PDB file of C-alpha atoms in Angstrom:
ATOM      1  CA  MET F   1     173.219  45.505 178.791  1.00 44.00           C
ATOM      2  CA  ARG F   2     175.629  43.669 176.607  1.00 51.00           C
ATOM      3  CA  THR F   3     173.068  42.913 174.012  1.00 51.00           C
ATOM      4  CA  ARG F   4     171.716  46.592 174.051  1.00 56.00           C
ATOM      5  CA  SER F   5     175.052  47.446 173.128  1.00 55.00           C
ATOM      6  CA  ILE F   6     175.698  45.413 170.594  1.00 63.00           C
ATOM      7  CA  ALA F   7     172.376  46.019 169.348  1.00 65.00           C
ATOM      8  CA  SER F   8     173.009  49.845 169.078  1.00 81.00           C
ATOM      9  CA  SER F   9     172.366  51.728 165.913  1.00 86.00           C
ATOM     10  CA  ASP F  10     174.158  54.647 164.113  1.00 90.00           C
ATOM     11  CA  PRO F  11     173.632  58.168 165.898  1.00 91.00           C
ATOM     12  CA  LEU F  12     172.176  59.212 162.243  1.00 94.00           C
ATOM     13  CA  GLN F  13     169.140  56.781 162.922  1.00 93.00           C
ATOM     14  CA  PHE F  14     166.782  58.749 165.017  1.00 91.00           C
ATOM     15  CA  GLY F  15     163.880  56.034 164.964  1.00 87.00           C
ATOM     16  CA  PHE F  16     162.488  54.438 168.136  1.00 81.00           C
ATOM     17  CA  LYS F  17     165.812  55.085 170.345  1.00 83.00           C
ATOM     18  CA  LYS F  18     166.141  56.066 173.970  1.00 82.00           C
ATOM     19  CA  ASN F  19     166.552  60.328 174.233  1.00 82.00           C
ATOM     20  CA  THR F  20     165.733  60.781 170.432  1.00 85.00           C
ATOM     21  CA  SER F  21     162.641  61.996 168.562  1.00 84.00           C
ATOM     22  CA  CYS F  22     161.594  63.128 165.371  1.00 86.00           C
ATOM     23  CA  SER F  23     162.409  66.792 166.508  1.00 87.00           C
ATOM     24  CA  HIS F  24     165.921  65.675 166.951  1.00 89.00           C
ATOM     25  CA  ALA F  25     165.870  64.543 163.382  1.00 90.00           C
ATOM     26  CA  LEU F  26     164.281  67.754 162.317  1.00 89.00           C
ATOM     27  CA  PHE F  27     166.847  69.775 163.910  1.00 88.00           C
ATOM     28  CA  GLY F  28     169.639  68.346 162.834  1.00 90.00           C
ATOM     29  CA  PHE F  29     168.046  68.277 159.314  1.00 91.00           C
ATOM     30  CA  THR F  30     167.444  72.140 159.475  1.00 89.00           C
ATOM     31  CA  GLU F  31     170.647  73.130 161.092  1.00 90.00           C
ATOM     32  CA  ALA F  32     172.686  71.350 158.339  1.00 92.00           C
ATOM     33  CA  VAL F  33     170.959  72.976 155.775  1.00 91.00           C
ATOM     34  CA  ASN F  34     171.148  76.376 157.491  1.00 89.00           C
ATOM     35  CA  TYR F  35     175.066  75.977 158.210  1.00 91.00           C
ATOM     36  CA  TYR F  36     175.553  75.598 154.596  1.00 92.00           C
ATOM     37  CA  GLN F  37     173.018  78.377 153.716  1.00 88.00           C
ATOM     38  CA  LYS F  38     174.713  80.826 155.499  1.00 88.00           C
ATOM     39  CA  ARG F  39     177.986  80.455 153.864  1.00 89.00           C
ATOM     40  CA  GLY F  40     176.161  81.003 150.452  1.00 87.00           C
ATOM     41  CA  ASN F  41     175.847  77.086 149.377  1.00 90.00           C
ATOM     42  CA  LYS F  42     172.661  75.263 147.939  1.00 91.00           C
ATOM     43  CA  VAL F  43     171.634  71.963 149.667  1.00 93.00           C
ATOM     44  CA  PHE F  44     170.184  69.312 147.636  1.00 94.00           C
ATOM     45  CA  SER F  45     168.079  67.162 149.222  1.00 94.00           C
ATOM     46  CA  ALA F  46     166.150  63.908 148.337  1.00 95.00           C
ATOM     47  CA  PHE F  47     163.364  62.078 150.537  1.00 95.00           C
ATOM     48  CA  LEU F  48     162.837  58.497 149.503  1.00 94.00           C
ATOM     49  CA  ASP F  49     159.759  56.524 150.679  1.00 89.00           C
ATOM     50  CA  ALA F  50     160.566  52.660 151.236  1.00 88.00           C
ATOM     51  CA  SER F  51     157.547  50.642 150.616  1.00 84.00           C
ATOM     52  CA  LYS F  52     156.393  48.207 153.264  1.00 83.00           C
ATOM     53  CA  ALA F  53     159.725  48.372 154.533  1.00 82.00           C
ATOM     54  CA  PHE F  54     159.233  46.562 158.165  1.00 85.00           C
ATOM     55  CA  ASP F  55     157.260  43.912 156.045  1.00 85.00           C
ATOM     56  CA  LYS F  56     160.007  43.121 153.305  1.00 86.00           C
ATOM     57  CA  VAL F  57     163.017  42.430 155.784  1.00 90.00           C
ATOM     58  CA  LEU F  58     164.811  39.275 154.989  1.00 90.00           C
ATOM     59  CA  LEU F  59     165.148  37.006 157.736  1.00 90.00           C
ATOM     60  CA  ASN F  60     168.291  35.525 156.877  1.00 90.00           C
ATOM     61  CA  GLY F  61     169.766  38.714 156.460  1.00 92.00           C
ATOM     62  CA  LEU F  62     168.672  40.298 159.468  1.00 93.00           C
ATOM     63  CA  LEU F  63     170.225  37.143 161.231  1.00 92.00           C
ATOM     64  CA  ALA F  64     173.615  37.272 159.258  1.00 93.00           C
ATOM     65  CA  LYS F  65     173.689  40.930 160.321  1.00 93.00           C
ATOM     66  CA  LEU F  66     173.161  40.072 164.001  1.00 92.00           C
ATOM     67  CA  ILE F  67     175.760  37.594 163.952  1.00 91.00           C
ATOM     68  CA  ARG F  68     178.296  39.756 162.327  1.00 90.00           C
ATOM     69  CA  ARG F  69     177.794  42.190 165.372  1.00 88.00           C
ATOM     70  CA  ASN F  70     178.274  39.270 167.833  1.00 87.00           C
ATOM     71  CA  VAL F  71     174.936  39.187 169.121  1.00 88.00           C
ATOM     72  CA  PRO F  72     175.227  36.077 171.516  1.00 88.00           C
ATOM     73  CA  LEU F  73     174.155  32.875 169.355  1.00 90.00           C
ATOM     74  CA  PRO F  74     171.241  31.681 171.851  1.00 91.00           C
ATOM     75  CA  LEU F  75     169.488  35.175 171.051  1.00 88.00           C
ATOM     76  CA  VAL F  76     170.179  34.603 167.396  1.00 90.00           C
ATOM     77  CA  ARG F  77     168.662  31.407 167.582  1.00 92.00           C
ATOM     78  CA  VAL F  78     165.664  32.250 169.377  1.00 90.00           C
ATOM     79  CA  LEU F  79     164.644  35.014 166.663  1.00 88.00           C
ATOM     80  CA  HIS F  80     165.050  32.394 164.031  1.00 88.00           C
ATOM     81  CA  ASN F  81     162.689  30.196 165.616  1.00 87.00           C
ATOM     82  CA  TRP F  82     160.325  33.156 166.207  1.00 84.00           C
ATOM     83  CA  PHE F  83     160.420  34.477 163.007  1.00 84.00           C
ATOM     84  CA  SER F  84     161.086  31.311 160.903  1.00 82.00           C
ATOM     85  CA  GLY F  85     157.258  29.980 162.027  1.00 78.00           C
ATOM     86  CA  LEU F  86     155.423  32.870 161.522  1.00 78.00           C
ATOM     87  CA  SER F  87     152.175  32.242 159.868  1.00 81.00           C
ATOM     88  CA  CYS F  88     149.219  34.661 158.977  1.00 81.00           C
ATOM     89  CA  SER F  89     145.472  34.317 157.918  1.00 84.00           C
ATOM     90  CA  VAL F  90     143.045  36.755 156.213  1.00 87.00           C
ATOM     91  CA  VAL F  91     140.258  37.653 158.455  1.00 89.00           C
ATOM     92  CA  TRP F  92     136.545  38.426 156.147  1.00 89.00           C
ATOM     93  CA  ASN F  93     133.196  38.763 157.580  1.00 85.00           C
ATOM     94  CA  SER F  94     134.460  36.421 160.623  1.00 83.00           C
ATOM     95  CA  LEU F  95     135.615  33.873 158.554  1.00 88.00           C
ATOM     96  CA  ILE F  96     139.387  32.753 158.980  1.00 89.00           C
ATOM     97  CA  GLY F  97     141.076  31.847 155.978  1.00 87.00           C
ATOM     98  CA  THR F  98     143.900  28.932 155.738  1.00 88.00           C
ATOM     99  CA  PRO F  99     147.172  29.695 157.178  1.00 87.00           C
ATOM    100  CA  PHE F 100     149.865  30.588 154.906  1.00 83.00           C
ATOM    101  CA  CYS F 101     153.568  31.065 155.677  1.00 81.00           C
ATOM    102  CA  VAL F 102     155.429  34.530 156.045  1.00 80.00           C
ATOM    103  CA  TYR F 103     159.195  34.319 155.108  1.00 79.00           C
ATOM    104  CA  CYS F 104     160.203  37.967 155.340  1.00 82.00           C
ATOM    105  CA  GLY F 105     159.385  41.248 157.652  1.00 84.00           C
ATOM    106  CA  VAL F 106     159.480  41.733 161.090  1.00 84.00           C
ATOM    107  CA  ARG F 107     156.422  41.513 163.567  1.00 78.00           C
ATOM    108  CA  GLN F 108     154.187  44.359 163.214  1.00 72.00           C
ATOM    109  CA  SER F 109     153.618  46.561 166.601  1.00 72.00           C
ATOM    110  CA  GLY F 110     156.458  44.294 168.034  1.00 74.00           C
ATOM    111  CA  VAL F 111     158.834  45.798 170.464  1.00 80.00           C
ATOM    112  CA  LEU F 112     161.925  44.830 169.133  1.00 83.00           C
ATOM    113  CA  SER F 113     160.923  45.352 165.482  1.00 85.00           C
ATOM    114  CA  PRO F 114     162.099  49.031 165.372  1.00 85.00           C
ATOM    115  CA  LEU F 115     165.442  48.138 166.998  1.00 87.00           C
ATOM    116  CA  LEU F 116     165.819  44.666 164.490  1.00 89.00           C
ATOM    117  CA  PHE F 117     164.882  47.375 161.649  1.00 90.00           C
ATOM    118  CA  ALA F 118     167.412  49.975 162.526  1.00 90.00           C
ATOM    119  CA  ILE F 119     170.210  47.129 162.636  1.00 91.00           C
ATOM    120  CA  TYR F 120     169.080  45.743 159.275  1.00 93.00           C
ATOM    121  CA  VAL F 121     169.727  49.418 157.740  1.00 93.00           C
ATOM    122  CA  ASP F 122     172.656  50.457 159.752  1.00 93.00           C
ATOM    123  CA  ASP F 123     174.970  49.231 156.945  1.00 94.00           C
ATOM    124  CA  LEU F 124     173.101  51.810 154.234  1.00 95.00           C
ATOM    125  CA  ILE F 125     174.396  54.690 156.617  1.00 96.00           C
ATOM    126  CA  SER F 126     178.003  53.281 156.815  1.00 95.00           C
ATOM    127  CA  GLU F 127     178.126  53.091 152.913  1.00 96.00           C
ATOM    128  CA  LEU F 128     176.820  56.382 152.682  1.00 97.00           C
ATOM    129  CA  ARG F 129     179.274  58.331 155.025  1.00 96.00           C
ATOM    130  CA  GLN F 130     182.156  56.265 153.590  1.00 96.00           C
ATOM    131  CA  SER F 131     181.222  57.076 149.919  1.00 95.00           C
ATOM    132  CA  GLY F 132     182.655  60.819 150.502  1.00 93.00           C
ATOM    133  CA  TYR F 133     179.619  62.480 149.179  1.00 96.00           C
ATOM    134  CA  GLY F 134     176.949  64.378 151.055  1.00 95.00           C
ATOM    135  CA  LEU F 135     176.996  67.491 153.582  1.00 95.00           C
ATOM    136  CA  HIS F 136     179.826  67.443 155.804  1.00 95.00           C
ATOM    137  CA  ILE F 137     180.263  70.122 158.991  1.00 92.00           C
ATOM    138  CA  GLY F 138     184.115  69.719 159.606  1.00 90.00           C
ATOM    139  CA  SER F 139     184.959  66.017 159.791  1.00 91.00           C
ATOM    140  CA  LEU F 140     181.320  65.086 160.987  1.00 93.00           C
ATOM    141  CA  PHE F 141     178.903  63.585 157.952  1.00 96.00           C
ATOM    142  CA  ILE F 142     175.347  64.786 157.911  1.00 94.00           C
ATOM    143  CA  GLY F 143     174.603  63.363 154.513  1.00 95.00           C
ATOM    144  CA  SER F 144     171.826  61.150 155.577  1.00 96.00           C
ATOM    145  CA  ILE F 145     169.093  61.468 158.547  1.00 94.00           C
ATOM    146  CA  LEU F 146     167.141  58.359 159.117  1.00 93.00           C
ATOM    147  CA  TYR F 147     163.728  57.745 161.314  1.00 90.00           C
ATOM    148  CA  ALA F 148     162.912  54.190 160.771  1.00 87.00           C
ATOM    149  CA  ASP F 149     162.606  54.205 157.199  1.00 87.00           C
ATOM    150  CA  ASP F 150     161.966  57.577 156.232  1.00 90.00           C
ATOM    151  CA  ILE F 151     165.155  58.628 154.832  1.00 94.00           C
ATOM    152  CA  ALA F 152     166.303  62.066 153.953  1.00 95.00           C
ATOM    153  CA  LEU F 153     169.711  62.762 152.078  1.00 97.00           C
ATOM    154  CA  LEU F 154     171.396  65.940 151.783  1.00 97.00           C
ATOM    155  CA  ALA F 155     174.403  66.658 149.204  1.00 96.00           C
ATOM    156  CA  CYS F 156     175.913  70.327 148.107  1.00 92.00           C
ATOM    157  CA  SER F 157     175.791  69.056 144.450  1.00 92.00           C
ATOM    158  CA  CYS F 158     173.146  67.147 142.545  1.00 93.00           C
ATOM    159  CA  TYR F 159     175.852  64.930 141.215  1.00 95.00           C
ATOM    160  CA  GLY F 160     176.748  64.339 145.060  1.00 96.00           C
ATOM    161  CA  LEU F 161     172.997  63.667 145.520  1.00 96.00           C
ATOM    162  CA  GLN F 162     172.610  61.180 142.890  1.00 96.00           C
ATOM    163  CA  GLN F 163     175.484  59.163 144.095  1.00 97.00           C
ATOM    164  CA  LEU F 164     173.797  58.906 147.678  1.00 97.00           C
ATOM    165  CA  ILE F 165     170.372  57.967 145.878  1.00 97.00           C
ATOM    166  CA  ASN F 166     172.323  55.167 143.970  1.00 97.00           C
ATOM    167  CA  ILE F 167     174.059  53.987 146.973  1.00 97.00           C
ATOM    168  CA  CYS F 168     170.507  53.587 148.448  1.00 96.00           C
ATOM    169  CA  HIS F 169     169.374  52.058 145.275  1.00 95.00           C
ATOM    170  CA  LYS F 170     172.029  49.471 145.034  1.00 96.00           C
ATOM    171  CA  TYR F 171     171.367  48.580 148.650  1.00 95.00           C
ATOM    172  CA  GLY F 172     167.834  48.224 148.253  1.00 93.00           C
ATOM    173  CA  MET F 173     168.227  45.718 145.604  1.00 93.00           C
ATOM    174  CA  GLN F 174     170.652  44.001 147.674  1.00 93.00           C
ATOM    175  CA  TRP F 175     168.246  43.642 150.725  1.00 93.00           C
ATOM    176  CA  TYR F 176     164.762  43.485 149.471  1.00 91.00           C
ATOM    177  CA  ILE F 177     163.926  47.253 150.128  1.00 91.00           C
ATOM    178  CA  ARG F 178     161.912  48.834 147.781  1.00 90.00           C
ATOM    179  CA  PHE F 179     161.927  52.723 147.194  1.00 92.00           C
ATOM    180  CA  ASN F 180     158.765  54.169 145.408  1.00 91.00           C
ATOM    181  CA  PRO F 181     159.930  56.833 143.081  1.00 91.00           C
ATOM    182  CA  GLN F 182     156.276  58.195 143.007  1.00 90.00           C
ATOM    183  CA  LYS F 183     156.323  59.151 146.354  1.00 89.00           C
ATOM    184  CA  SER F 184     160.048  60.090 146.772  1.00 93.00           C
ATOM    185  CA  GLN F 185     160.749  63.790 146.291  1.00 92.00           C
ATOM    186  CA  LEU F 186     163.540  66.191 145.932  1.00 93.00           C
ATOM    187  CA  ALA F 187     164.306  69.986 147.060  1.00 91.00           C
ATOM    188  CA  CYS F 188     166.771  72.632 146.317  1.00 91.00           C
ATOM    189  CA  PHE F 189     167.328  74.611 149.798  1.00 89.00           C
ATOM    190  CA  GLY F 190     168.757  78.066 148.861  1.00 82.00           C
ATOM    191  CA  GLY F 191     168.804  80.180 145.422  1.00 66.00           C
ATOM    192  CA  ASN F 192     165.715  81.929 143.947  1.00 62.00           C
ATOM    193  CA  SER F 193     164.853  79.368 141.010  1.00 58.00           C
ATOM    194  CA  PRO F 194     163.876  75.866 141.438  1.00 61.00           C
ATOM    195  CA  CYS F 195     166.266  73.336 140.301  1.00 70.00           C
ATOM    196  CA  ASP F 196     165.481  71.122 136.832  1.00 75.00           C
ATOM    197  CA  ASN F 197     168.413  68.804 137.042  1.00 84.00           C
ATOM    198  CA  PHE F 198     167.750  65.341 136.288  1.00 90.00           C
ATOM    199  CA  ILE F 199     167.956  63.014 139.128  1.00 93.00           C
ATOM    200  CA  THR F 200     166.808  59.382 139.115  1.00 94.00           C
ATOM    201  CA  LEU F 201     166.194  56.566 141.324  1.00 94.00           C
ATOM    202  CA  GLY F 202     166.730  53.571 139.372  1.00 89.00           C
ATOM    203  CA  ASP F 203     165.346  54.131 135.934  1.00 90.00           C
ATOM    204  CA  VAL F 204     162.968  56.754 136.965  1.00 92.00           C
ATOM    205  CA  CYS F 205     163.422  60.565 137.274  1.00 92.00           C
ATOM    206  CA  LEU F 206     162.403  62.085 140.339  1.00 92.00           C
ATOM    207  CA  CYS F 207     160.399  65.204 140.920  1.00 90.00           C
ATOM    208  CA  TRP F 208     161.447  68.385 142.592  1.00 90.00           C
ATOM    209  CA  SER F 209     158.954  69.848 144.833  1.00 87.00           C
ATOM    210  CA  VAL F 210     158.989  73.250 146.978  1.00 85.00           C
ATOM    211  CA  GLN F 211     156.856  71.773 149.695  1.00 85.00           C
ATOM    212  CA  ILE F 212     157.871  68.419 151.244  1.00 84.00           C
ATOM    213  CA  LYS F 213     156.324  66.488 154.064  1.00 84.00           C
ATOM    214  CA  TYR F 214     158.863  64.720 156.159  1.00 85.00           C
ATOM    215  CA  LEU F 215     158.127  63.187 159.734  1.00 85.00           C
ATOM    216  CA  GLY F 216     154.769  64.747 159.817  1.00 81.00           C
ATOM    217  CA  CYS F 217     155.814  67.922 158.792  1.00 82.00           C
ATOM    218  CA  CYS F 218     155.473  70.312 155.917  1.00 82.00           C
ATOM    219  CA  ILE F 219     158.803  72.035 154.853  1.00 83.00           C
ATOM    220  CA  ASN F 220     159.085  74.700 152.334  1.00 80.00           C
ATOM    221  CA  SER F 221     162.317  74.493 150.506  1.00 78.00           C
ATOM    222  CA  VAL F 222     162.302  78.401 150.044  1.00 74.00           C
ATOM    223  CA  LEU F 223     161.683  79.302 153.921  1.00 68.00           C
ATOM    224  CA  LEU F 224     163.173  76.271 155.467  1.00 63.00           C
ATOM    225  CA  ILE F 225     160.402  76.322 158.002  1.00 54.00           C
ATOM    226  CA  PRO F 226     158.685  73.017 159.044  1.00 56.00           C
ATOM    227  CA  LEU F 227     155.499  73.458 159.752  1.00 45.00           C
ATOM    228  CA  VAL F 228     153.292  70.864 162.022  1.00 43.00           C
ATOM    229  CA  LEU F 229     150.409  69.846 160.042  1.00 43.00           C
ATOM    230  CA  LEU F 230     147.306  71.196 161.081  1.00 37.00           C
ATOM    231  CA  ALA F 231     146.002  68.195 163.042  1.00 37.00           C
ATOM    232  CA  ASP F 232     149.114  68.209 165.350  1.00 46.00           C
ATOM    233  CA  PHE F 233     148.539  72.178 165.796  1.00 38.00           C
ATOM    234  CA  MET F 234     145.045  71.573 166.850  1.00 36.00           C
ATOM    235  CA  ALA F 235     145.873  68.631 169.323  1.00 40.00           C
ATOM    236  CA  HIS F 236     149.258  70.177 170.512  1.00 43.00           C
ATOM    237  CA  SER F 237     149.192  73.691 169.590  1.00 37.00           C
ATOM    238  CA  ILE F 238     153.058  73.517 168.792  1.00 38.00           C
ATOM    239  CA  ILE F 239     154.694  74.943 165.617  1.00 38.00           C
ATOM    240  CA  PHE F 240     158.539  74.017 164.989  1.00 35.00           C
TER     241      PHE F 240
END
């Protein structure tokens, strides 16, 4: 129980946590946008794609973050021994290639992997909150919503959104999280005309879209109605 409390992540991280799900992240997103739209304000949002984020977690960086959280050192040593000895091989036509060492990333399908990744990016949410940019409802910051490595940023101005993206880009450069500008999207909620302001991720200009795919749903920036993809609709007969 003590370790579980130490390893807890920010409330704006909804991924792979008890009593939270994609629907909670989507609910928080839509309610925040609706709150501002009902008051006549536009909401500018960015959906960032982190390329192979789980595979690029820096081991020493992760261990340093765990130590700063006062995670018991025996557990830190176990994790260090577990990850530092990781090796992989390529299998092709029943032939196994020469093993090679893996120096970064958390284990695929590991029970602890989502929790460790949430800890790895937890400082990013803190930096976004402390920046002063992004949406606020009263004193509550709602400028970023994360589900594991799926990141949605929300601001009431293009300038504020650019600052949030800059913080993510800088954090990614420091902690080896590569955001893919080709798969990242921008959306403007509210107003009748599409936004054409230039917003960049690093040196690349991001594209504005009317329909965005986020957490398995297609969100129309005009209607703000998350629609479950057809496959999910056929499987579960649910429309959000």
